[in-house]
Amino acid sequence: MTIVKHILYAQVVCVANVLPWVLEMKPLLLIIIYLGAVTLPLVLSALVGGPPREWHQELASGLGILAFSMILMEFILSGRFKVISNGVGMDVTMRFHQIMARTALVFALVHPFLYQGTPSGGPRPWDPTRQLTLSTDVSALLSGIGAFLLLPTLVLLAIGRTQLDYKYETWRLMHGVGALLIALLLLHHTAYGGRYGSEPVMTWFWLAMTGVAVGSLLMVYLLVPLRQRAHPWRVASVSHLTPRQWELIVEPEGHRGLDYKAGQFVWLNVGHTPFSMKENPFSISSAPATGPKLSFMIKELGDFTRTIGQIKAGTAAYLDGPYGNLSVDGRTEPGVALIAGGVGLSPLLGILRQMRLTDDPRKVKLIYGNRVIDQIAYRDELDEEDVVYVLSEPPETWRGETGFIDGGLIDRVFSEEEFREWVFVMCGPAIMMDVVEDQLVKRGTPGHRILSERFQYD
């Protein structure tokens, strides 16, 4: 396939342009592994596929092969593999997953329109010339058409999930089943309708890749729940923090608990079997040094969180984790800047508590923003630290900062030396983190000293 080198180059350029900030976090090895995995089918096809055809036909086949391999890799990127998510951050993993899904969609949609001419001869793979552009095997074409229609539907539903306002559990089930169906349709289409996929070597290769993808689903939906069932938790208490914020504490039942770092998060399932999809990601607000109990700061937002106050002590719970790299453990900076918006305080509170309990010598400053004064949580505990409170709708008697956490506030709180030498950890609304990150970069803070995790994207 003479077009292989051009597609390889395009992939490298795409990743380099779209995710330069990923490279700053040093996941270069993971990027190389990803590129190797998605382009290996192209290389193998070039070796076993026979004489090259016209460039547009080779490009069509190349894009189709690449789209299929990228779709199979999406199963790995969306799975809970700690070697990936804990290495570069869950938000980076999911952002990369979303960008590559959209890239694969473009490749898949363009792929059939690059073929030209009318299929002729007997249905492939029995054509001895091996020069047919398309198979005349209707079933092979139908499976490709089915995937062609289903893939954009799946991507659009994922992009518009928030606007469509259907339950997370419903979307998760639809997304998983839809992705599995697309993978199986593409496997059939590639093996029976593709010029290269019907080669025995490639057929076995695609079967192996599809098996790995399906195996990642089995891990998330079968193996992980089985492990959770062997390590259950119980709700120890549920208490009110503010009018719409709660503290949920769970304790291990019959085991020693969770080995985690302050700032990490888990997938929490309360009141359901471990095989239920009714689980949600929550940051741990407790510190490892406090013992096996875990605490979570939860705001009433979705279907589960609106009922948090109804949960009784003793209710069964299951955890999957820990995940994330929002941690300052082992870092050598002389100071730690914590910037929180609303419930984004939760992981930063865990970091603050761990530093206090371990007599961490590093200096700490916390900026904590809310809309109104009643939303400030853990104030008695936080007043012991160097804290800057910010309210966007302050009462007349308020003497703290007003407005939003923006560049001007950041400049007032931190010195030039702190911008250069401290590590900055933030969690909160996306717009707040965008503003803060832009200001930190402007003030000369290196990218590897800016830590954040995001879970909502366009």
Short mmCIF file of C-alpha atoms in Angstrom, two decimals:
data_model
loop_
_atom_site.label_atom_id
_atom_site.label_comp_id
_atom_site.label_asym_id
_atom_site.label_seq_id
_atom_site.Cartn_x
_atom_site.Cartn_y
_atom_site.Cartn_z
CA MET A 1 0.00 0.00 0.00
CA THR A 2 1.82 3.10 -1.18
CA ILE A 3 -0.52 5.31 0.79
CA VAL A 4 0.54 3.86 4.17
CA LYS A 5 3.38 6.29 4.80
CA HIS A 6 1.13 9.26 4.07
CA ILE A 7 -1.50 8.07 6.53
CA LEU A 8 1.17 7.41 9.16
CA TYR A 9 2.46 10.94 8.72
CA ALA A 10 -1.07 12.37 8.94
CA GLN A 11 -1.67 10.52 12.21
CA VAL A 12 1.50 11.88 13.79
CA VAL A 13 0.68 15.43 12.67
CA CYS A 14 -2.91 15.11 13.95
CA VAL A 15 -1.84 13.99 17.42
CA ALA A 16 0.93 16.58 17.63
CA ASN A 17 -1.39 19.43 16.66
CA VAL A 18 -4.48 18.43 18.62
CA LEU A 19 -2.83 17.41 21.88
CA PRO A 20 0.39 19.39 22.44
CA TRP A 21 -0.57 19.77 26.09
CA VAL A 22 -0.64 15.97 26.41
CA LEU A 23 3.01 15.80 25.41
CA GLU A 24 3.85 18.28 28.18
CA MET A 25 2.59 15.70 30.66
CA LYS A 26 5.06 13.13 29.23
CA PRO A 27 2.68 10.40 28.05
CA LEU A 28 4.93 10.02 25.00
CA LEU A 29 5.25 6.27 25.48
CA LEU A 30 1.45 5.86 25.52
CA ILE A 31 1.15 7.96 22.36
CA ILE A 32 3.75 5.79 20.62
CA ILE A 33 1.96 2.61 21.73
CA TYR A 34 -1.34 4.00 20.49
CA LEU A 35 0.09 4.98 17.09
CA GLY A 36 1.74 1.60 16.77
CA ALA A 37 -1.48 -0.24 17.59
CA VAL A 38 -3.73 1.68 15.20
CA THR A 39 -1.26 1.66 12.29
CA LEU A 40 -0.05 -1.95 12.61
CA PRO A 41 -3.01 -3.24 10.52
CA LEU A 42 -1.95 -0.87 7.72
CA VAL A 43 1.59 -2.21 7.77
CA LEU A 44 0.44 -5.84 7.80
CA SER A 45 -2.02 -5.17 4.98
CA ALA A 46 0.78 -3.64 2.91
CA LEU A 47 2.82 -6.80 3.39
CA VAL A 48 0.13 -9.36 2.51
CA GLY A 49 -2.30 -7.48 0.29
CA GLY A 50 -0.86 -7.97 -3.18
CA PRO A 51 -0.05 -5.37 -5.85
CA PRO A 52 -1.09 -1.76 -5.22
CA ARG A 53 -4.09 -0.20 -6.94
CA GLU A 54 -4.78 3.39 -7.89
CA TRP A 55 -3.98 5.85 -5.10
CA HIS A 56 -7.60 6.76 -4.27
CA GLN A 57 -8.54 3.11 -3.89
CA GLU A 58 -5.57 2.49 -1.63
CA LEU A 59 -6.46 5.59 0.38
CA ALA A 60 -10.05 4.34 0.71
CA SER A 61 -8.88 0.98 2.04
CA GLY A 62 -6.30 2.65 4.28
CA LEU A 63 -8.85 4.97 5.86
CA GLY A 64 -11.25 2.09 6.40
CA ILE A 65 -8.58 -0.03 8.05
CA LEU A 66 -7.42 2.87 10.18
CA ALA A 67 -10.98 3.74 11.25
CA PHE A 68 -11.61 0.15 12.36
CA SER A 69 -8.39 -0.09 14.37
CA MET A 70 -9.06 3.29 16.03
CA ILE A 71 -12.58 2.21 16.95
CA LEU A 72 -11.23 -0.96 18.57
CA MET A 73 -8.67 1.10 20.50
CA GLU A 74 -11.53 3.27 21.80
CA PHE A 75 -12.56 0.32 23.97
CA ILE A 76 -9.17 0.48 25.67
CA LEU A 77 -9.20 4.26 26.07
CA SER A 78 -12.67 4.22 27.60
CA GLY A 79 -11.90 1.28 29.88
CA ARG A 80 -10.63 1.68 33.42
CA PHE A 81 -7.01 0.86 32.88
CA LYS A 82 -5.05 2.53 35.65
CA VAL A 83 -1.77 2.34 33.77
CA ILE A 84 -3.32 4.85 31.35
CA SER A 85 -5.66 7.01 33.41
CA ASN A 86 -3.39 7.26 36.44
CA GLY A 87 -0.39 7.98 34.25
CA VAL A 88 -1.75 10.95 32.33
CA GLY A 89 -5.02 11.70 34.11
CA MET A 90 -8.54 10.44 33.52
CA ASP A 91 -9.54 13.73 31.88
CA VAL A 92 -6.68 13.49 29.36
CA THR A 93 -7.57 9.87 28.62
CA MET A 94 -11.21 10.69 28.01
CA ARG A 95 -10.41 13.78 25.94
CA PHE A 96 -8.10 11.72 23.76
CA HIS A 97 -10.83 9.07 23.52
CA GLN A 98 -13.32 11.67 22.29
CA ILE A 99 -10.98 13.27 19.76
CA MET A 100 -9.90 9.94 18.31
CA ALA A 101 -13.54 8.79 18.08
CA ARG A 102 -14.39 11.84 16.00
CA THR A 103 -11.30 11.32 13.86
CA ALA A 104 -12.27 7.69 13.27
CA LEU A 105 -15.77 8.85 12.34
CA VAL A 106 -14.39 11.16 9.65
CA PHE A 107 -12.18 8.40 8.25
CA ALA A 108 -15.09 5.95 8.22
CA LEU A 109 -17.46 8.37 6.49
CA VAL A 110 -14.94 9.35 3.79
CA HIS A 111 -13.73 5.79 3.19
CA PRO A 112 -16.50 4.42 0.88
CA PHE A 113 -16.72 7.55 -1.27
CA LEU A 114 -13.10 7.26 -2.41
CA TYR A 115 -13.80 4.02 -4.24
CA GLN A 116 -14.58 4.46 -7.93
CA GLY A 117 -15.99 2.20 -10.62
CA THR A 118 -18.60 -0.53 -10.58
CA PRO A 119 -17.86 -3.82 -8.86
CA SER A 120 -17.27 -6.53 -11.39
CA GLY A 121 -16.40 -10.20 -11.47
CA GLY A 122 -17.32 -12.73 -8.85
CA PRO A 123 -17.76 -11.73 -5.24
CA ARG A 124 -14.47 -11.30 -3.46
CA PRO A 125 -12.50 -13.11 -1.91
CA TRP A 126 -12.77 -15.63 -4.74
CA ASP A 127 -11.67 -13.19 -7.45
CA PRO A 128 -8.29 -14.52 -8.66
CA THR A 129 -7.09 -11.12 -9.89
CA ARG A 130 -7.44 -9.53 -6.41
CA GLN A 131 -8.14 -6.24 -8.16
CA LEU A 132 -11.80 -5.74 -7.29
CA THR A 133 -12.53 -2.40 -5.66
CA LEU A 134 -15.61 -3.59 -3.78
CA SER A 135 -17.09 -6.93 -2.97
CA THR A 136 -20.34 -7.93 -4.61
CA ASP A 137 -21.18 -9.94 -1.51
CA VAL A 138 -24.32 -8.14 -0.35
CA SER A 139 -24.08 -9.35 3.25
CA ALA A 140 -20.55 -7.97 3.55
CA LEU A 141 -21.68 -4.62 2.21
CA LEU A 142 -24.73 -4.53 4.47
CA SER A 143 -22.66 -4.99 7.61
CA GLY A 144 -20.46 -2.10 6.48
CA ILE A 145 -23.49 0.05 5.74
CA GLY A 146 -24.92 -0.77 9.17
CA ALA A 147 -21.74 0.35 10.89
CA PHE A 148 -21.60 3.41 8.60
CA LEU A 149 -25.03 4.50 9.88
CA LEU A 150 -24.59 3.48 13.51
CA LEU A 151 -21.20 5.11 14.15
CA PRO A 152 -22.24 8.76 13.60
CA THR A 153 -25.38 8.13 15.65
CA LEU A 154 -23.27 6.87 18.55
CA VAL A 155 -20.87 9.83 18.35
CA LEU A 156 -23.65 12.42 18.10
CA LEU A 157 -25.50 10.92 21.08
CA ALA A 158 -22.28 11.10 23.11
CA ILE A 159 -21.65 14.73 22.12
CA GLY A 160 -25.23 15.75 22.89
CA ARG A 161 -25.70 13.68 26.04
CA THR A 162 -25.97 16.72 28.33
CA GLN A 163 -28.37 18.56 26.03
CA LEU A 164 -30.58 15.49 25.57
CA ASP A 165 -30.77 15.17 29.37
CA TYR A 166 -31.21 11.42 29.65
CA LYS A 167 -29.90 9.40 32.55
CA TYR A 168 -26.19 8.65 32.66
CA GLU A 169 -26.88 4.95 33.24
CA THR A 170 -29.12 4.84 30.13
CA TRP A 171 -26.49 6.56 28.00
CA ARG A 172 -23.73 4.32 29.31
CA LEU A 173 -25.67 1.17 28.40
CA MET A 174 -26.55 2.52 24.95
CA HIS A 175 -22.97 3.61 24.34
CA GLY A 176 -21.48 0.26 25.34
CA VAL A 177 -23.95 -1.87 23.38
CA GLY A 178 -23.71 0.42 20.35
CA ALA A 179 -19.91 0.31 20.35
CA LEU A 180 -19.92 -3.49 20.63
CA LEU A 181 -22.39 -3.80 17.73
CA ILE A 182 -20.27 -1.48 15.56
CA ALA A 183 -17.15 -3.53 16.28
CA LEU A 184 -18.87 -6.79 15.30
CA LEU A 185 -20.34 -5.29 12.13
CA LEU A 186 -16.96 -3.92 11.10
CA LEU A 187 -15.29 -7.25 11.82
CA HIS A 188 -17.71 -8.98 9.44
CA HIS A 189 -17.40 -6.25 6.81
CA THR A 190 -13.59 -6.25 6.98
CA ALA A 191 -13.18 -10.02 6.84
CA TYR A 192 -15.71 -10.62 4.05
CA GLY A 193 -15.91 -7.34 2.15
CA GLY A 194 -12.41 -5.92 2.37
CA ARG A 195 -9.64 -6.63 -0.09
CA TYR A 196 -7.05 -6.93 2.66
CA GLY A 197 -9.16 -8.16 5.56
CA SER A 198 -9.96 -11.50 3.94
CA GLU A 199 -6.32 -12.52 3.88
CA PRO A 200 -5.98 -15.27 6.53
CA VAL A 201 -3.30 -13.39 8.43
CA MET A 202 -5.40 -10.23 8.56
CA THR A 203 -8.58 -12.11 9.46
CA TRP A 204 -6.90 -13.63 12.50
CA PHE A 205 -5.33 -10.31 13.38
CA TRP A 206 -8.68 -8.50 13.31
CA LEU A 207 -10.24 -11.29 15.37
CA ALA A 208 -7.50 -10.85 17.95
CA MET A 209 -7.90 -7.05 18.10
CA THR A 210 -11.67 -7.37 18.39
CA GLY A 211 -11.21 -9.94 21.13
CA VAL A 212 -9.04 -7.53 23.11
CA ALA A 213 -11.66 -4.80 22.69
CA VAL A 214 -14.49 -7.06 23.83
CA GLY A 215 -12.27 -8.29 26.66
CA SER A 216 -11.97 -4.73 27.97
CA LEU A 217 -15.77 -4.61 28.21
CA LEU A 218 -15.81 -7.90 30.08
CA MET A 219 -13.24 -6.54 32.49
CA VAL A 220 -15.31 -3.43 33.28
CA TYR A 221 -18.70 -5.12 33.45
CA LEU A 222 -17.80 -8.57 34.82
CA LEU A 223 -14.32 -8.88 36.36
CA VAL A 224 -14.35 -5.54 38.20
CA PRO A 225 -17.82 -6.18 39.73
CA LEU A 226 -16.69 -9.64 40.83
CA ARG A 227 -13.71 -8.07 42.56
CA GLN A 228 -15.96 -5.45 44.14
CA ARG A 229 -18.30 -8.10 45.50
CA ALA A 230 -15.35 -9.66 47.31
CA HIS A 231 -14.46 -6.27 48.86
CA PRO A 232 -17.74 -4.63 49.96
CA TRP A 233 -18.17 -1.33 51.82
CA ARG A 234 -20.88 0.08 54.08
CA VAL A 235 -22.17 3.61 54.49
CA ALA A 236 -21.01 4.86 57.87
CA SER A 237 -22.80 8.22 57.83
CA VAL A 238 -24.45 10.87 55.66
CA SER A 239 -24.43 14.46 56.94
CA HIS A 240 -25.46 17.87 55.65
CA LEU A 241 -22.66 20.29 54.82
CA THR A 242 -24.56 23.13 53.11
CA PRO A 243 -28.12 23.44 51.75
CA ARG A 244 -27.23 21.30 48.70
CA GLN A 245 -23.99 19.58 49.68
CA TRP A 246 -23.48 16.42 51.68
CA GLU A 247 -20.69 14.41 53.23
CA LEU A 248 -20.89 10.66 52.66
CA ILE A 249 -18.55 8.40 54.64
CA VAL A 250 -18.06 4.72 53.80
CA GLU A 251 -16.04 2.07 55.62
CA PRO A 252 -14.62 -1.27 54.44
CA GLU A 253 -16.41 -4.44 55.44
CA GLY A 254 -14.10 -7.37 56.10
CA HIS A 255 -11.03 -5.97 54.36
CA ARG A 256 -8.37 -3.32 54.99
CA GLY A 257 -9.76 -0.70 52.63
CA LEU A 258 -8.32 1.19 49.69
CA ASP A 259 -4.72 2.11 48.92
CA TYR A 260 -4.97 5.59 47.40
CA LYS A 261 -3.30 8.98 47.16
CA ALA A 262 -4.88 12.21 48.35
CA GLY A 263 -6.65 13.85 45.40
CA GLN A 264 -7.69 10.67 43.60
CA PHE A 265 -11.26 9.55 42.88
CA VAL A 266 -13.31 6.35 42.72
CA TRP A 267 -16.43 5.12 41.00
CA LEU A 268 -18.99 4.84 43.79
CA ASN A 269 -22.00 2.52 43.77
CA VAL A 270 -24.36 2.88 46.74
CA GLY A 271 -27.38 0.67 47.38
CA HIS A 272 -27.07 -1.50 44.25
CA THR A 273 -25.38 -4.75 43.26
CA PRO A 274 -21.78 -4.47 42.03
CA PHE A 275 -23.04 -5.36 38.53
CA SER A 276 -25.29 -2.31 38.41
CA MET A 277 -24.44 0.59 36.10
CA LYS A 278 -25.63 3.02 38.73
CA GLU A 279 -22.18 4.20 39.74
CA ASN A 280 -20.69 7.67 39.57
CA PRO A 281 -17.20 9.18 39.89
CA PHE A 282 -16.52 11.07 43.12
CA SER A 283 -13.28 12.54 44.43
CA ILE A 284 -12.10 11.36 47.83
CA SER A 285 -12.10 14.23 50.32
CA SER A 286 -10.52 12.27 53.16
CA ALA A 287 -6.78 11.72 53.60
CA PRO A 288 -5.05 8.33 53.50
CA ALA A 289 -3.51 9.13 56.88
CA THR A 290 -6.94 9.21 58.56
CA GLY A 291 -7.44 5.46 58.22
CA PRO A 292 -9.57 3.11 56.11
CA LYS A 293 -12.77 5.20 56.08
CA LEU A 294 -13.35 7.30 52.96
CA SER A 295 -15.32 10.53 52.83
CA PHE A 296 -16.88 12.23 49.81
CA MET A 297 -18.19 15.75 49.34
CA ILE A 298 -21.24 15.42 47.08
CA LYS A 299 -23.44 18.13 45.60
CA GLU A 300 -27.07 17.57 44.58
CA LEU A 301 -26.98 17.63 40.79
CA GLY A 302 -28.06 14.38 39.11
CA ASP A 303 -30.46 11.52 39.71
CA PHE A 304 -28.33 9.83 42.37
CA THR A 305 -27.04 12.94 44.13
CA ARG A 306 -30.54 14.38 44.57
CA THR A 307 -31.35 11.40 46.80
CA ILE A 308 -28.10 11.40 48.77
CA GLY A 309 -29.85 12.58 51.94
CA GLN A 310 -32.11 9.52 51.89
CA ILE A 311 -29.25 7.03 52.17
CA LYS A 312 -29.19 5.24 55.52
CA ALA A 313 -26.16 4.15 57.52
CA GLY A 314 -25.38 0.50 56.83
CA THR A 315 -26.34 0.66 53.15
CA ALA A 316 -24.11 -1.52 50.98
CA ALA A 317 -21.60 0.27 48.76
CA TYR A 318 -18.98 -0.75 46.21
CA LEU A 319 -15.92 1.13 44.99
CA ASP A 320 -13.81 0.90 41.86
CA GLY A 321 -10.55 2.78 42.09
CA PRO A 322 -8.52 4.69 42.82
CA TYR A 323 -8.13 6.68 39.61
CA GLY A 324 -6.58 9.97 38.61
CA ASN A 325 -3.23 11.71 39.02
CA LEU A 326 -4.37 14.85 40.88
CA SER A 327 -1.77 14.25 43.56
CA VAL A 328 1.17 16.16 45.02
CA ASP A 329 2.78 13.11 46.62
CA GLY A 330 6.49 12.91 45.89
CA ARG A 331 6.71 16.35 44.32
CA THR A 332 9.59 18.65 45.27
CA GLU A 333 8.09 22.13 44.78
CA PRO A 334 8.39 24.38 47.84
CA GLY A 335 4.69 25.25 47.83
CA VAL A 336 1.26 23.94 46.82
CA ALA A 337 -1.48 26.20 45.43
CA LEU A 338 -5.00 24.76 45.65
CA ILE A 339 -7.72 26.45 43.56
CA ALA A 340 -11.27 25.15 44.00
CA GLY A 341 -14.65 26.10 42.64
CA GLY A 342 -17.69 24.79 44.52
CA VAL A 343 -17.69 21.02 45.01
CA GLY A 344 -14.27 20.99 43.33
CA LEU A 345 -12.97 21.49 46.84
CA SER A 346 -13.34 17.75 47.49
CA PRO A 347 -10.04 16.37 46.12
CA LEU A 348 -8.14 19.47 47.24
CA LEU A 349 -9.49 19.01 50.75
CA GLY A 350 -8.06 15.51 50.73
CA ILE A 351 -4.66 16.92 49.71
CA LEU A 352 -4.84 19.62 52.37
CA ARG A 353 -5.76 17.13 55.08
CA GLN A 354 -3.00 14.71 54.10
CA MET A 355 -0.38 17.47 54.15
CA ARG A 356 -1.55 18.57 57.61
CA LEU A 357 -1.61 15.05 59.06
CA THR A 358 1.84 14.17 57.74
CA ASP A 359 3.42 17.48 58.81
CA ASP A 360 4.26 18.31 55.21
CA PRO A 361 6.72 21.26 55.31
CA ARG A 362 5.55 22.80 52.04
CA LYS A 363 3.65 26.07 52.10
CA VAL A 364 -0.01 25.97 51.07
CA LYS A 365 -2.47 28.54 49.77
CA LEU A 366 -6.10 27.77 48.97
CA ILE A 367 -8.48 29.81 46.80
CA TYR A 368 -12.08 28.64 47.28
CA GLY A 369 -14.87 30.13 45.16
CA ASN A 370 -18.65 29.85 45.55
CA ARG A 371 -21.76 31.70 44.50
CA VAL A 372 -23.17 32.53 47.95
CA ILE A 373 -21.86 32.33 51.50
CA ASP A 374 -24.13 29.41 52.44
CA GLN A 375 -22.27 27.22 49.93
CA ILE A 376 -18.96 27.42 51.78
CA ALA A 377 -18.26 23.97 53.24
CA TYR A 378 -15.86 22.97 56.03
CA ARG A 379 -15.25 26.59 56.95
CA ASP A 380 -14.26 25.85 60.54
CA GLU A 381 -11.60 23.47 59.27
CA LEU A 382 -10.41 25.69 56.41
CA ASP A 383 -10.08 28.84 58.54
CA GLU A 384 -7.00 27.24 60.07
CA GLU A 385 -5.23 27.50 56.71
CA ASP A 386 -4.15 30.30 54.36
CA VAL A 387 -7.48 30.56 52.51
CA VAL A 388 -8.90 33.16 50.14
CA TYR A 389 -12.69 32.90 49.92
CA VAL A 390 -14.41 34.24 46.78
CA LEU A 391 -18.15 34.87 46.38
CA SER A 392 -19.87 35.89 43.15
CA GLU A 393 -23.03 36.96 45.03
CA PRO A 394 -21.75 38.19 48.42
CA PRO A 395 -23.88 39.63 51.24
CA GLU A 396 -23.45 43.29 52.14
CA THR A 397 -21.36 42.37 55.18
CA TRP A 398 -18.88 40.29 53.16
CA ARG A 399 -15.23 41.37 53.54
CA GLY A 400 -13.58 38.77 51.35
CA GLU A 401 -12.94 38.63 47.60
CA THR A 402 -15.92 39.10 45.28
CA GLY A 403 -16.65 38.12 41.70
CA PHE A 404 -15.05 35.08 40.13
CA ILE A 405 -11.70 33.33 40.28
CA ASP A 406 -9.95 35.10 37.42
CA GLY A 407 -6.53 36.27 36.32
CA GLY A 408 -6.60 39.41 38.43
CA LEU A 409 -7.32 37.45 41.60
CA ILE A 410 -4.58 34.96 40.81
CA ASP A 411 -2.10 37.82 40.39
CA ARG A 412 -3.09 39.32 43.75
CA VAL A 413 -2.73 36.07 45.66
CA PHE A 414 0.52 34.69 44.26
CA SER A 415 3.96 36.22 43.84
CA GLU A 416 6.28 35.99 40.84
CA GLU A 417 8.41 33.45 42.71
CA GLU A 418 5.38 31.31 43.53
CA PHE A 419 4.25 31.34 39.91
CA ARG A 420 7.64 29.98 38.86
CA GLU A 421 8.27 27.45 41.63
CA TRP A 422 4.99 26.20 43.13
CA VAL A 423 2.73 23.43 41.89
CA PHE A 424 -0.84 24.56 41.12
CA VAL A 425 -3.70 22.09 41.62
CA MET A 426 -7.23 23.02 40.57
CA CYS A 427 -10.67 21.49 40.39
CA GLY A 428 -13.98 23.14 39.58
CA PRO A 429 -16.02 24.48 36.65
CA ALA A 430 -14.32 24.16 33.27
CA ILE A 431 -14.46 27.89 32.58
CA MET A 432 -12.69 28.61 35.87
CA MET A 433 -9.91 26.14 35.10
CA ASP A 434 -9.49 27.54 31.58
CA VAL A 435 -9.08 31.07 32.94
CA VAL A 436 -6.67 30.00 35.67
CA GLU A 437 -4.57 27.84 33.36
CA ASP A 438 -4.27 30.66 30.82
CA GLN A 439 -3.16 33.06 33.53
CA LEU A 440 -0.62 30.63 34.97
CA VAL A 441 0.90 30.03 31.55
CA LYS A 442 1.04 33.79 30.99
CA ARG A 443 2.85 34.22 34.30
CA GLY A 444 5.45 31.59 33.38
CA THR A 445 4.28 28.55 35.32
CA PRO A 446 5.61 25.39 33.60
CA GLY A 447 2.96 23.03 32.29
CA HIS A 448 4.13 20.13 34.45
CA ARG A 449 3.33 22.23 37.54
CA ILE A 450 -0.33 22.76 36.57
CA LEU A 451 -2.52 19.84 37.65
CA SER A 452 -6.23 19.55 36.86
CA GLU A 453 -8.83 16.97 35.89
CA ARG A 454 -11.95 17.59 33.81
CA PHE A 455 -14.94 15.37 33.12
CA GLN A 456 -17.13 17.51 30.87
CA TYR A 457 -16.25 18.42 27.29
CA ASP A 458 -17.92 19.78 24.16
#
